[in-house]
């Protein structure tokens, strides 16, 4: 399996010279997208003609990516935020804690959990209160320090700092996979960390959802340049297959279509009232399209385990 290679495009960026999933070198530019939430800069997305995978290219290096998260408007690394959207985000995050727990509990009612991209630690704290042994990974220093200070949870900056012999019954990545630079290296580590009877739970946006197609370059879940990868179901299943996992089931994330549409409408310049109206409408249409046609919702949860040999 080829590894994605890159060269320096300009200071602070790297340009991939092959597809991050299949390694094909004949990539083609597809769409230019603006970073609406932090920098205002534009970034190019490329498609692989061989496997169809879409990715941000060029992209910030790991040394320079941090500045694209440093904004009061980028609220996933904070417990506070400004305005209606921040309040909506915080409300939804509190509601989804119980939903996430219900998924996890079905497969492991107790055990050791590693939450990669744990942010400010609310999910870890929620699980710890229900008897789980919890560990987190969070590269963002401010979010990591908040998680440790507020909830006394064990949070490290990177998966490389976890001992190779560690085993977890549950690995979770809630809207994190799209942010990570080396997919194959990550999945190798996930396979090594997961116990024989363990489950891997991944939630990602899906660029083949109806709302993604409707909004195009304004679709908020593109979230360049923080999102390096722009997944379809086919891409996630290929990563599972290539690294020894098998799909157990998928679950739709119904509310994401409305929340992402709300952000997308704001990016298009609509007023607050109009944004709510159109977001509710587009979110409902997207979810209905999923129910009727079977296409993916705005975001999807994937539950996998190690494939039987």
PDB file of C-alpha atoms in Angstrom:
ATOM      1  CA  UNK A   1       0.000   0.000   0.000  1.00  0.00           C
ATOM      2  CA  UNK A   2       1.484   3.345  -1.027  1.00  0.00           C
ATOM      3  CA  UNK A   3       1.904   6.073   1.554  1.00  0.00           C
ATOM      4  CA  UNK A   4       0.851   9.637   0.797  1.00  0.00           C
ATOM      5  CA  UNK A   5       3.879  11.756  -0.034  1.00  0.00           C
ATOM      6  CA  UNK A   6       4.104  15.511   0.049  1.00  0.00           C
ATOM      7  CA  UNK A   7       6.330  18.434  -0.791  1.00  0.00           C
ATOM      8  CA  UNK A   8       6.317  21.953   0.586  1.00  0.00           C
ATOM      9  CA  UNK A   9       3.910  24.155  -1.420  1.00  0.00           C
ATOM     10  CA  UNK A  10       4.497  27.421   0.466  1.00  0.00           C
ATOM     11  CA  UNK A  11       5.630  28.267   4.007  1.00  0.00           C
ATOM     12  CA  UNK A  12       3.367  26.560   6.515  1.00  0.00           C
ATOM     13  CA  UNK A  13       1.803  24.144   4.010  1.00  0.00           C
ATOM     14  CA  UNK A  14       2.486  20.762   2.461  1.00  0.00           C
ATOM     15  CA  UNK A  15       1.224  19.478  -0.865  1.00  0.00           C
ATOM     16  CA  UNK A  16       0.358  15.786  -1.190  1.00  0.00           C
ATOM     17  CA  UNK A  17       1.706  14.124  -4.307  1.00  0.00           C
ATOM     18  CA  UNK A  18      -0.509  11.032  -4.074  1.00  0.00           C
ATOM     19  CA  UNK A  19      -3.901   9.994  -2.733  1.00  0.00           C
ATOM     20  CA  UNK A  20      -3.874   9.522   1.086  1.00  0.00           C
ATOM     21  CA  UNK A  21      -5.927   6.317   0.747  1.00  0.00           C
ATOM     22  CA  UNK A  22      -4.900   4.447  -2.415  1.00  0.00           C
ATOM     23  CA  UNK A  23      -1.626   6.162  -3.319  1.00  0.00           C
ATOM     24  CA  UNK A  24      -2.558   7.077  -6.899  1.00  0.00           C
ATOM     25  CA  UNK A  25      -0.523  10.043  -8.140  1.00  0.00           C
ATOM     26  CA  UNK A  26      -2.934  11.329 -10.816  1.00  0.00           C
ATOM     27  CA  UNK A  27      -4.906  13.719  -8.615  1.00  0.00           C
ATOM     28  CA  UNK A  28      -7.105  16.504  -9.949  1.00  0.00           C
ATOM     29  CA  UNK A  29      -8.293  19.784  -8.384  1.00  0.00           C
ATOM     30  CA  UNK A  30     -12.056  19.801  -7.836  1.00  0.00           C
ATOM     31  CA  UNK A  31     -13.323  22.778  -5.875  1.00  0.00           C
ATOM     32  CA  UNK A  32     -11.990  25.808  -4.019  1.00  0.00           C
ATOM     33  CA  UNK A  33     -13.412  26.368  -0.534  1.00  0.00           C
ATOM     34  CA  UNK A  34     -13.101  29.303   1.859  1.00  0.00           C
ATOM     35  CA  UNK A  35     -12.306  29.007   5.546  1.00  0.00           C
ATOM     36  CA  UNK A  36     -15.378  30.886   6.754  1.00  0.00           C
ATOM     37  CA  UNK A  37     -14.920  30.323  10.486  1.00  0.00           C
ATOM     38  CA  UNK A  38     -11.336  31.460  11.220  1.00  0.00           C
ATOM     39  CA  UNK A  39      -8.903  32.737   8.593  1.00  0.00           C
ATOM     40  CA  UNK A  40     -10.915  33.698   5.511  1.00  0.00           C
ATOM     41  CA  UNK A  41      -8.299  31.952   3.359  1.00  0.00           C
ATOM     42  CA  UNK A  42      -9.177  29.717   0.406  1.00  0.00           C
ATOM     43  CA  UNK A  43      -8.093  26.099   0.014  1.00  0.00           C
ATOM     44  CA  UNK A  44      -8.207  23.657  -2.869  1.00  0.00           C
ATOM     45  CA  UNK A  45      -9.808  20.223  -2.672  1.00  0.00           C
ATOM     46  CA  UNK A  46      -8.471  17.410  -4.855  1.00  0.00           C
ATOM     47  CA  UNK A  47     -10.126  14.174  -6.008  1.00  0.00           C
ATOM     48  CA  UNK A  48      -8.369  10.895  -6.683  1.00  0.00           C
ATOM     49  CA  UNK A  49      -9.513   9.601 -10.115  1.00  0.00           C
ATOM     50  CA  UNK A  50      -8.695   6.052  -9.043  1.00  0.00           C
ATOM     51  CA  UNK A  51     -10.645   5.653  -5.791  1.00  0.00           C
ATOM     52  CA  UNK A  52     -12.643   8.908  -5.692  1.00  0.00           C
ATOM     53  CA  UNK A  53     -11.307  10.084  -2.333  1.00  0.00           C
ATOM     54  CA  UNK A  54     -11.412  13.873  -1.767  1.00  0.00           C
ATOM     55  CA  UNK A  55      -8.882  15.753   0.344  1.00  0.00           C
ATOM     56  CA  UNK A  56      -7.590  19.240   1.097  1.00  0.00           C
ATOM     57  CA  UNK A  57      -4.425  19.884  -0.903  1.00  0.00           C
ATOM     58  CA  UNK A  58      -2.223  21.745  -0.150  1.00  0.00           C
ATOM     59  CA  UNK A  59      -2.896  21.721   3.557  1.00  0.00           C
ATOM     60  CA  UNK A  60      -1.274  23.259   6.660  1.00  0.00           C
ATOM     61  CA  UNK A  61       1.594  21.353   8.230  1.00  0.00           C
ATOM     62  CA  UNK A  62       1.192  19.976  11.744  1.00  0.00           C
ATOM     63  CA  UNK A  63       3.447  22.788  12.932  1.00  0.00           C
ATOM     64  CA  UNK A  64       1.216  25.492  11.424  1.00  0.00           C
ATOM     65  CA  UNK A  65      -2.294  23.987  11.736  1.00  0.00           C
ATOM     66  CA  UNK A  66      -2.794  25.236  15.291  1.00  0.00           C
ATOM     67  CA  UNK A  67      -3.510  28.814  14.277  1.00  0.00           C
ATOM     68  CA  UNK A  68      -6.566  27.687  12.305  1.00  0.00           C
ATOM     69  CA  UNK A  69      -8.174  26.511  15.548  1.00  0.00           C
ATOM     70  CA  UNK A  70      -7.381  29.661  17.526  1.00  0.00           C
ATOM     71  CA  UNK A  71     -10.574  31.657  17.284  1.00  0.00           C
ATOM     72  CA  UNK A  72     -13.462  32.372  19.671  1.00  0.00           C
ATOM     73  CA  UNK A  73     -15.742  31.407  16.770  1.00  0.00           C
ATOM     74  CA  UNK A  74     -14.252  27.904  16.619  1.00  0.00           C
ATOM     75  CA  UNK A  75     -16.152  26.470  19.555  1.00  0.00           C
ATOM     76  CA  UNK A  76     -15.408  22.732  19.602  1.00  0.00           C
ATOM     77  CA  UNK A  77     -12.291  23.351  21.703  1.00  0.00           C
ATOM     78  CA  UNK A  78     -14.032  25.494  24.295  1.00  0.00           C
ATOM     79  CA  UNK A  79     -16.724  25.280  26.931  1.00  0.00           C
ATOM     80  CA  UNK A  80     -17.899  28.759  26.112  1.00  0.00           C
ATOM     81  CA  UNK A  81     -18.695  30.678  22.982  1.00  0.00           C
ATOM     82  CA  UNK A  82     -20.465  33.737  21.728  1.00  0.00           C
ATOM     83  CA  UNK A  83     -23.872  34.047  20.169  1.00  0.00           C
ATOM     84  CA  UNK A  84     -26.756  31.810  19.222  1.00  0.00           C
ATOM     85  CA  UNK A  85     -24.698  29.249  17.320  1.00  0.00           C
ATOM     86  CA  UNK A  86     -22.398  28.704  20.291  1.00  0.00           C
ATOM     87  CA  UNK A  87     -25.403  28.164  22.556  1.00  0.00           C
ATOM     88  CA  UNK A  88     -26.918  25.719  20.063  1.00  0.00           C
ATOM     89  CA  UNK A  89     -23.621  23.840  19.866  1.00  0.00           C
ATOM     90  CA  UNK A  90     -23.335  23.576  23.650  1.00  0.00           C
ATOM     91  CA  UNK A  91     -26.950  22.385  23.937  1.00  0.00           C
ATOM     92  CA  UNK A  92     -26.491  19.736  21.265  1.00  0.00           C
ATOM     93  CA  UNK A  93     -23.219  18.587  22.814  1.00  0.00           C
ATOM     94  CA  UNK A  94     -24.927  18.022  26.177  1.00  0.00           C
ATOM     95  CA  UNK A  95     -27.782  16.114  24.532  1.00  0.00           C
ATOM     96  CA  UNK A  96     -25.483  13.894  22.508  1.00  0.00           C
ATOM     97  CA  UNK A  97     -23.471  12.730  25.526  1.00  0.00           C
ATOM     98  CA  UNK A  98     -26.290  10.382  26.510  1.00  0.00           C
ATOM     99  CA  UNK A  99     -26.726   9.225  22.907  1.00  0.00           C
ATOM    100  CA  UNK A 100     -23.025   8.439  22.573  1.00  0.00           C
ATOM    101  CA  UNK A 101     -23.094   6.575  25.874  1.00  0.00           C
ATOM    102  CA  UNK A 102     -26.089   4.494  24.789  1.00  0.00           C
ATOM    103  CA  UNK A 103     -24.179   3.347  21.695  1.00  0.00           C
ATOM    104  CA  UNK A 104     -21.059   2.493  23.662  1.00  0.00           C
ATOM    105  CA  UNK A 105     -22.937   0.738  26.494  1.00  0.00           C
ATOM    106  CA  UNK A 106     -24.626  -1.622  24.044  1.00  0.00           C
ATOM    107  CA  UNK A 107     -21.271  -3.179  23.186  1.00  0.00           C
ATOM    108  CA  UNK A 108     -19.350  -2.652  26.439  1.00  0.00           C
ATOM    109  CA  UNK A 109     -21.241  -1.699  29.624  1.00  0.00           C
ATOM    110  CA  UNK A 110     -17.858  -1.243  31.354  1.00  0.00           C
ATOM    111  CA  UNK A 111     -14.188  -1.306  30.499  1.00  0.00           C
ATOM    112  CA  UNK A 112     -11.395   0.913  29.231  1.00  0.00           C
ATOM    113  CA  UNK A 113     -12.149   3.707  26.750  1.00  0.00           C
ATOM    114  CA  UNK A 114      -9.851   5.857  24.630  1.00  0.00           C
ATOM    115  CA  UNK A 115     -11.509   8.955  23.163  1.00  0.00           C
ATOM    116  CA  UNK A 116      -9.298  10.416  20.426  1.00  0.00           C
ATOM    117  CA  UNK A 117      -9.926  14.125  19.958  1.00  0.00           C
ATOM    118  CA  UNK A 118     -11.642  14.420  23.336  1.00  0.00           C
ATOM    119  CA  UNK A 119     -11.749  18.235  23.304  1.00  0.00           C
ATOM    120  CA  UNK A 120     -12.549  19.672  26.720  1.00  0.00           C
ATOM    121  CA  UNK A 121     -13.359  16.270  28.191  1.00  0.00           C
ATOM    122  CA  UNK A 122     -17.132  16.266  28.683  1.00  0.00           C
ATOM    123  CA  UNK A 123     -17.615  12.790  27.205  1.00  0.00           C
ATOM    124  CA  UNK A 124     -14.755  11.355  29.255  1.00  0.00           C
ATOM    125  CA  UNK A 125     -16.246  12.828  32.411  1.00  0.00           C
ATOM    126  CA  UNK A 126     -19.688  11.455  31.532  1.00  0.00           C
ATOM    127  CA  UNK A 127     -18.252   7.943  31.065  1.00  0.00           C
ATOM    128  CA  UNK A 128     -16.103   8.136  34.177  1.00  0.00           C
ATOM    129  CA  UNK A 129     -19.237   8.872  36.188  1.00  0.00           C
ATOM    130  CA  UNK A 130     -20.668   5.596  34.870  1.00  0.00           C
ATOM    131  CA  UNK A 131     -17.766   3.432  35.912  1.00  0.00           C
ATOM    132  CA  UNK A 132     -15.539   3.389  32.811  1.00  0.00           C
ATOM    133  CA  UNK A 133     -11.783   3.786  32.912  1.00  0.00           C
ATOM    134  CA  UNK A 134     -11.196   6.700  30.561  1.00  0.00           C
ATOM    135  CA  UNK A 135      -8.278   8.111  28.644  1.00  0.00           C
ATOM    136  CA  UNK A 136      -8.210  10.883  26.070  1.00  0.00           C
ATOM    137  CA  UNK A 137      -6.113  12.301  23.255  1.00  0.00           C
ATOM    138  CA  UNK A 138      -6.320  16.024  22.520  1.00  0.00           C
ATOM    139  CA  UNK A 139      -3.640  17.917  20.540  1.00  0.00           C
ATOM    140  CA  UNK A 140      -5.059  21.358  21.332  1.00  0.00           C
ATOM    141  CA  UNK A 141      -3.306  22.557  24.468  1.00  0.00           C
ATOM    142  CA  UNK A 142      -6.074  24.843  25.715  1.00  0.00           C
ATOM    143  CA  UNK A 143      -8.765  22.163  25.362  1.00  0.00           C
ATOM    144  CA  UNK A 144      -6.515  19.512  26.884  1.00  0.00           C
ATOM    145  CA  UNK A 145      -5.714  21.665  29.916  1.00  0.00           C
ATOM    146  CA  UNK A 146      -9.411  22.410  30.425  1.00  0.00           C
ATOM    147  CA  UNK A 147     -10.250  18.687  30.363  1.00  0.00           C
ATOM    148  CA  UNK A 148      -7.586  17.885  32.942  1.00  0.00           C
ATOM    149  CA  UNK A 149      -8.388  20.860  35.196  1.00  0.00           C
ATOM    150  CA  UNK A 150     -12.183  20.508  35.064  1.00  0.00           C
ATOM    151  CA  UNK A 151     -12.589  16.729  35.199  1.00  0.00           C
ATOM    152  CA  UNK A 152      -9.261  15.260  36.421  1.00  0.00           C
ATOM    153  CA  UNK A 153      -9.114  12.930  33.424  1.00  0.00           C
ATOM    154  CA  UNK A 154      -6.035  11.432  31.801  1.00  0.00           C
ATOM    155  CA  UNK A 155      -5.464  13.289  28.504  1.00  0.00           C
ATOM    156  CA  UNK A 156      -2.356  13.134  26.319  1.00  0.00           C
ATOM    157  CA  UNK A 157      -1.403  15.280  23.294  1.00  0.00           C
ATOM    158  CA  UNK A 158      -1.002  12.411  20.781  1.00  0.00           C
ATOM    159  CA  UNK A 159      -1.577   8.697  20.246  1.00  0.00           C
ATOM    160  CA  UNK A 160       2.176   8.236  19.913  1.00  0.00           C
ATOM    161  CA  UNK A 161       2.437   8.771  23.671  1.00  0.00           C
ATOM    162  CA  UNK A 162       0.258   5.756  24.483  1.00  0.00           C
ATOM    163  CA  UNK A 163       2.238   2.668  25.408  1.00  0.00           C
ATOM    164  CA  UNK A 164       2.274   0.130  22.577  1.00  0.00           C
ATOM    165  CA  UNK A 165       0.952  -2.665  24.809  1.00  0.00           C
ATOM    166  CA  UNK A 166      -2.152  -0.742  25.934  1.00  0.00           C
ATOM    167  CA  UNK A 167      -5.505  -2.353  25.130  1.00  0.00           C
ATOM    168  CA  UNK A 168      -8.934  -0.694  25.097  1.00  0.00           C
ATOM    169  CA  UNK A 169     -12.420  -2.161  24.885  1.00  0.00           C
ATOM    170  CA  UNK A 170     -13.694   0.973  23.127  1.00  0.00           C
ATOM    171  CA  UNK A 171     -11.997   3.469  20.811  1.00  0.00           C
ATOM    172  CA  UNK A 172     -13.971   6.563  19.819  1.00  0.00           C
ATOM    173  CA  UNK A 173     -13.359   9.338  17.287  1.00  0.00           C
ATOM    174  CA  UNK A 174     -16.290  11.776  17.268  1.00  0.00           C
ATOM    175  CA  UNK A 175     -15.817  14.064  14.250  1.00  0.00           C
ATOM    176  CA  UNK A 176     -12.061  13.686  14.522  1.00  0.00           C
ATOM    177  CA  UNK A 177     -10.929  11.398  11.694  1.00  0.00           C
ATOM    178  CA  UNK A 178     -11.337  14.151   9.100  1.00  0.00           C
ATOM    179  CA  UNK A 179      -8.803  16.301  11.014  1.00  0.00           C
ATOM    180  CA  UNK A 180      -5.979  13.755  11.096  1.00  0.00           C
ATOM    181  CA  UNK A 181      -3.080  13.799   8.604  1.00  0.00           C
ATOM    182  CA  UNK A 182      -1.963  10.160   8.251  1.00  0.00           C
ATOM    183  CA  UNK A 183      -4.958   7.838   7.947  1.00  0.00           C
ATOM    184  CA  UNK A 184      -3.059   4.592   7.408  1.00  0.00           C
ATOM    185  CA  UNK A 185      -0.700   5.139  10.327  1.00  0.00           C
ATOM    186  CA  UNK A 186      -3.655   6.000  12.549  1.00  0.00           C
ATOM    187  CA  UNK A 187      -5.592   2.852  11.618  1.00  0.00           C
ATOM    188  CA  UNK A 188      -2.555   0.699  12.324  1.00  0.00           C
ATOM    189  CA  UNK A 189      -2.477   2.145  15.825  1.00  0.00           C
ATOM    190  CA  UNK A 190      -6.226   1.731  16.272  1.00  0.00           C
ATOM    191  CA  UNK A 191      -5.942  -1.937  15.362  1.00  0.00           C
ATOM    192  CA  UNK A 192      -3.091  -2.426  17.830  1.00  0.00           C
ATOM    193  CA  UNK A 193      -4.899  -0.624  20.667  1.00  0.00           C
ATOM    194  CA  UNK A 194      -8.263  -2.366  20.269  1.00  0.00           C
ATOM    195  CA  UNK A 195      -8.881  -5.510  22.318  1.00  0.00           C
ATOM    196  CA  UNK A 196     -10.079  -8.675  20.567  1.00  0.00           C
ATOM    197  CA  UNK A 197     -13.671  -8.081  21.706  1.00  0.00           C
ATOM    198  CA  UNK A 198     -13.461  -4.297  21.397  1.00  0.00           C
ATOM    199  CA  UNK A 199     -15.358  -1.830  19.209  1.00  0.00           C
ATOM    200  CA  UNK A 200     -14.208   1.148  17.183  1.00  0.00           C
ATOM    201  CA  UNK A 201     -16.721   4.013  16.903  1.00  0.00           C
ATOM    202  CA  UNK A 202     -16.136   6.741  14.327  1.00  0.00           C
ATOM    203  CA  UNK A 203     -18.374   9.686  13.401  1.00  0.00           C
ATOM    204  CA  UNK A 204     -17.604  11.706  10.257  1.00  0.00           C
ATOM    205  CA  UNK A 205     -19.412  14.096   7.889  1.00  0.00           C
ATOM    206  CA  UNK A 206     -20.465  12.581   4.560  1.00  0.00           C
ATOM    207  CA  UNK A 207     -19.935  14.632   1.404  1.00  0.00           C
ATOM    208  CA  UNK A 208     -22.511  12.527  -0.466  1.00  0.00           C
ATOM    209  CA  UNK A 209     -25.353  13.648   1.800  1.00  0.00           C
ATOM    210  CA  UNK A 210     -28.112  15.735   0.247  1.00  0.00           C
ATOM    211  CA  UNK A 211     -27.208  18.866   2.192  1.00  0.00           C
ATOM    212  CA  UNK A 212     -23.551  18.536   1.136  1.00  0.00           C
ATOM    213  CA  UNK A 213     -24.578  18.404  -2.514  1.00  0.00           C
ATOM    214  CA  UNK A 214     -26.962  21.338  -2.056  1.00  0.00           C
ATOM    215  CA  UNK A 215     -24.486  23.710  -0.410  1.00  0.00           C
ATOM    216  CA  UNK A 216     -21.411  22.812  -2.463  1.00  0.00           C
ATOM    217  CA  UNK A 217     -18.463  25.025  -1.500  1.00  0.00           C
ATOM    218  CA  UNK A 218     -20.571  26.617   1.283  1.00  0.00           C
ATOM    219  CA  UNK A 219     -21.178  23.269   3.051  1.00  0.00           C
ATOM    220  CA  UNK A 220     -19.908  23.973   6.560  1.00  0.00           C
ATOM    221  CA  UNK A 221     -18.723  20.402   7.166  1.00  0.00           C
ATOM    222  CA  UNK A 222     -15.941  20.915   4.610  1.00  0.00           C
ATOM    223  CA  UNK A 223     -14.397  23.117   7.333  1.00  0.00           C
ATOM    224  CA  UNK A 224     -11.114  23.761   5.511  1.00  0.00           C
ATOM    225  CA  UNK A 225      -8.266  23.675   6.342  1.00  0.00           C
ATOM    226  CA  UNK A 226      -8.994  21.848   9.610  1.00  0.00           C
ATOM    227  CA  UNK A 227     -10.634  18.989   7.719  1.00  0.00           C
ATOM    228  CA  UNK A 228      -7.925  17.254   5.722  1.00  0.00           C
ATOM    229  CA  UNK A 229     -10.255  14.483   4.485  1.00  0.00           C
ATOM    230  CA  UNK A 230     -13.782  14.645   3.049  1.00  0.00           C
ATOM    231  CA  UNK A 231     -15.275  11.189   3.406  1.00  0.00           C
ATOM    232  CA  UNK A 232     -17.940   9.083   1.762  1.00  0.00           C
ATOM    233  CA  UNK A 233     -19.140   5.795   3.197  1.00  0.00           C
ATOM    234  CA  UNK A 234     -17.045   4.016   0.562  1.00  0.00           C
ATOM    235  CA  UNK A 235     -13.869   5.658   1.868  1.00  0.00           C
ATOM    236  CA  UNK A 236     -14.465   4.683   5.486  1.00  0.00           C
ATOM    237  CA  UNK A 237     -15.266   1.079   4.545  1.00  0.00           C
ATOM    238  CA  UNK A 238     -12.074   0.875   2.495  1.00  0.00           C
ATOM    239  CA  UNK A 239     -10.003   2.009   5.480  1.00  0.00           C
ATOM    240  CA  UNK A 240     -11.723  -0.630   7.632  1.00  0.00           C
ATOM    241  CA  UNK A 241     -11.033  -3.336   5.081  1.00  0.00           C
ATOM    242  CA  UNK A 242      -7.412  -2.329   4.484  1.00  0.00           C
ATOM    243  CA  UNK A 243      -6.627  -2.399   8.201  1.00  0.00           C
ATOM    244  CA  UNK A 244      -8.370  -5.522   9.451  1.00  0.00           C
ATOM    245  CA  UNK A 245     -11.717  -4.130  10.626  1.00  0.00           C
ATOM    246  CA  UNK A 246     -15.236  -5.130   9.694  1.00  0.00           C
ATOM    247  CA  UNK A 247     -18.337  -2.970   9.874  1.00  0.00           C
ATOM    248  CA  UNK A 248     -20.847  -3.875  12.576  1.00  0.00           C
ATOM    249  CA  UNK A 249     -23.425  -1.205  11.753  1.00  0.00           C
ATOM    250  CA  UNK A 250     -23.927   2.444  10.890  1.00  0.00           C
ATOM    251  CA  UNK A 251     -26.131   5.022  12.587  1.00  0.00           C
ATOM    252  CA  UNK A 252     -27.366   8.314  11.146  1.00  0.00           C
ATOM    253  CA  UNK A 253     -26.768  11.621  12.925  1.00  0.00           C
ATOM    254  CA  UNK A 254     -30.079  13.301  12.186  1.00  0.00           C
ATOM    255  CA  UNK A 255     -29.489  16.645  13.852  1.00  0.00           C
ATOM    256  CA  UNK A 256     -26.200  17.311  12.038  1.00  0.00           C
ATOM    257  CA  UNK A 257     -28.031  18.150   8.818  1.00  0.00           C
ATOM    258  CA  UNK A 258     -29.798  21.070  10.511  1.00  0.00           C
ATOM    259  CA  UNK A 259     -26.786  22.300  12.475  1.00  0.00           C
ATOM    260  CA  UNK A 260     -24.456  22.119   9.465  1.00  0.00           C
ATOM    261  CA  UNK A 261     -27.111  23.797   7.327  1.00  0.00           C
ATOM    262  CA  UNK A 262     -27.396  26.584   9.900  1.00  0.00           C
ATOM    263  CA  UNK A 263     -23.667  27.262   9.637  1.00  0.00           C
ATOM    264  CA  UNK A 264     -23.810  26.985   5.849  1.00  0.00           C
ATOM    265  CA  UNK A 265     -26.615  29.538   5.632  1.00  0.00           C
ATOM    266  CA  UNK A 266     -24.599  31.907   7.775  1.00  0.00           C
ATOM    267  CA  UNK A 267     -21.637  31.467   5.433  1.00  0.00           C
ATOM    268  CA  UNK A 268     -23.917  32.398   2.536  1.00  0.00           C
ATOM    269  CA  UNK A 269     -24.695  35.667   4.279  1.00  0.00           C
ATOM    270  CA  UNK A 270     -28.305  35.143   5.355  1.00  0.00           C
ATOM    271  CA  UNK A 271     -29.775  36.875   8.381  1.00  0.00           C
ATOM    272  CA  UNK A 272     -30.227  34.931  11.616  1.00  0.00           C
ATOM    273  CA  UNK A 273     -33.963  34.443  11.105  1.00  0.00           C
ATOM    274  CA  UNK A 274     -33.584  33.411   7.469  1.00  0.00           C
ATOM    275  CA  UNK A 275     -30.720  31.070   8.387  1.00  0.00           C
ATOM    276  CA  UNK A 276     -32.918  29.241  10.887  1.00  0.00           C
ATOM    277  CA  UNK A 277     -35.755  28.940   8.408  1.00  0.00           C
ATOM    278  CA  UNK A 278     -33.652  27.592   5.563  1.00  0.00           C
ATOM    279  CA  UNK A 279     -31.522  25.379   7.817  1.00  0.00           C
ATOM    280  CA  UNK A 280     -34.642  23.717   9.207  1.00  0.00           C
ATOM    281  CA  UNK A 281     -35.999  23.225   5.701  1.00  0.00           C
ATOM    282  CA  UNK A 282     -32.766  21.939   4.128  1.00  0.00           C
ATOM    283  CA  UNK A 283     -32.001  19.731   7.122  1.00  0.00           C
ATOM    284  CA  UNK A 284     -35.436  18.137   6.875  1.00  0.00           C
ATOM    285  CA  UNK A 285     -35.098  17.585   3.122  1.00  0.00           C
ATOM    286  CA  UNK A 286     -31.651  16.032   3.591  1.00  0.00           C
ATOM    287  CA  UNK A 287     -32.910  13.647   6.263  1.00  0.00           C
ATOM    288  CA  UNK A 288     -35.958  12.770   4.173  1.00  0.00           C
ATOM    289  CA  UNK A 289     -33.698  12.047   1.195  1.00  0.00           C
ATOM    290  CA  UNK A 290     -31.742   9.680   3.413  1.00  0.00           C
ATOM    291  CA  UNK A 291     -34.889   7.889   4.558  1.00  0.00           C
ATOM    292  CA  UNK A 292     -36.330   7.570   1.045  1.00  0.00           C
ATOM    293  CA  UNK A 293     -33.226   6.838  -1.023  1.00  0.00           C
ATOM    294  CA  UNK A 294     -30.855   5.308   1.508  1.00  0.00           C
ATOM    295  CA  UNK A 295     -28.140   7.914   0.887  1.00  0.00           C
ATOM    296  CA  UNK A 296     -26.053   9.002   3.858  1.00  0.00           C
ATOM    297  CA  UNK A 297     -27.157  11.657   6.304  1.00  0.00           C
ATOM    298  CA  UNK A 298     -25.032  14.766   6.850  1.00  0.00           C
ATOM    299  CA  UNK A 299     -22.900  12.761   9.299  1.00  0.00           C
ATOM    300  CA  UNK A 300     -22.721   9.047  10.002  1.00  0.00           C
ATOM    301  CA  UNK A 301     -21.552   6.944  12.934  1.00  0.00           C
ATOM    302  CA  UNK A 302     -19.615   3.779  12.027  1.00  0.00           C
ATOM    303  CA  UNK A 303     -19.236   0.932  14.499  1.00  0.00           C
ATOM    304  CA  UNK A 304     -16.559  -1.637  13.664  1.00  0.00           C
ATOM    305  CA  UNK A 305     -14.603  -4.462  15.246  1.00  0.00           C
ATOM    306  CA  UNK A 306     -11.578  -6.520  14.331  1.00  0.00           C
ATOM    307  CA  UNK A 307     -12.378  -8.794  11.415  1.00  0.00           C
ATOM    308  CA  UNK A 308     -12.374 -12.508  12.080  1.00  0.00           C
ATOM    309  CA  UNK A 309      -9.334 -14.208  10.626  1.00  0.00           C
TER     310      UNK A 309
END
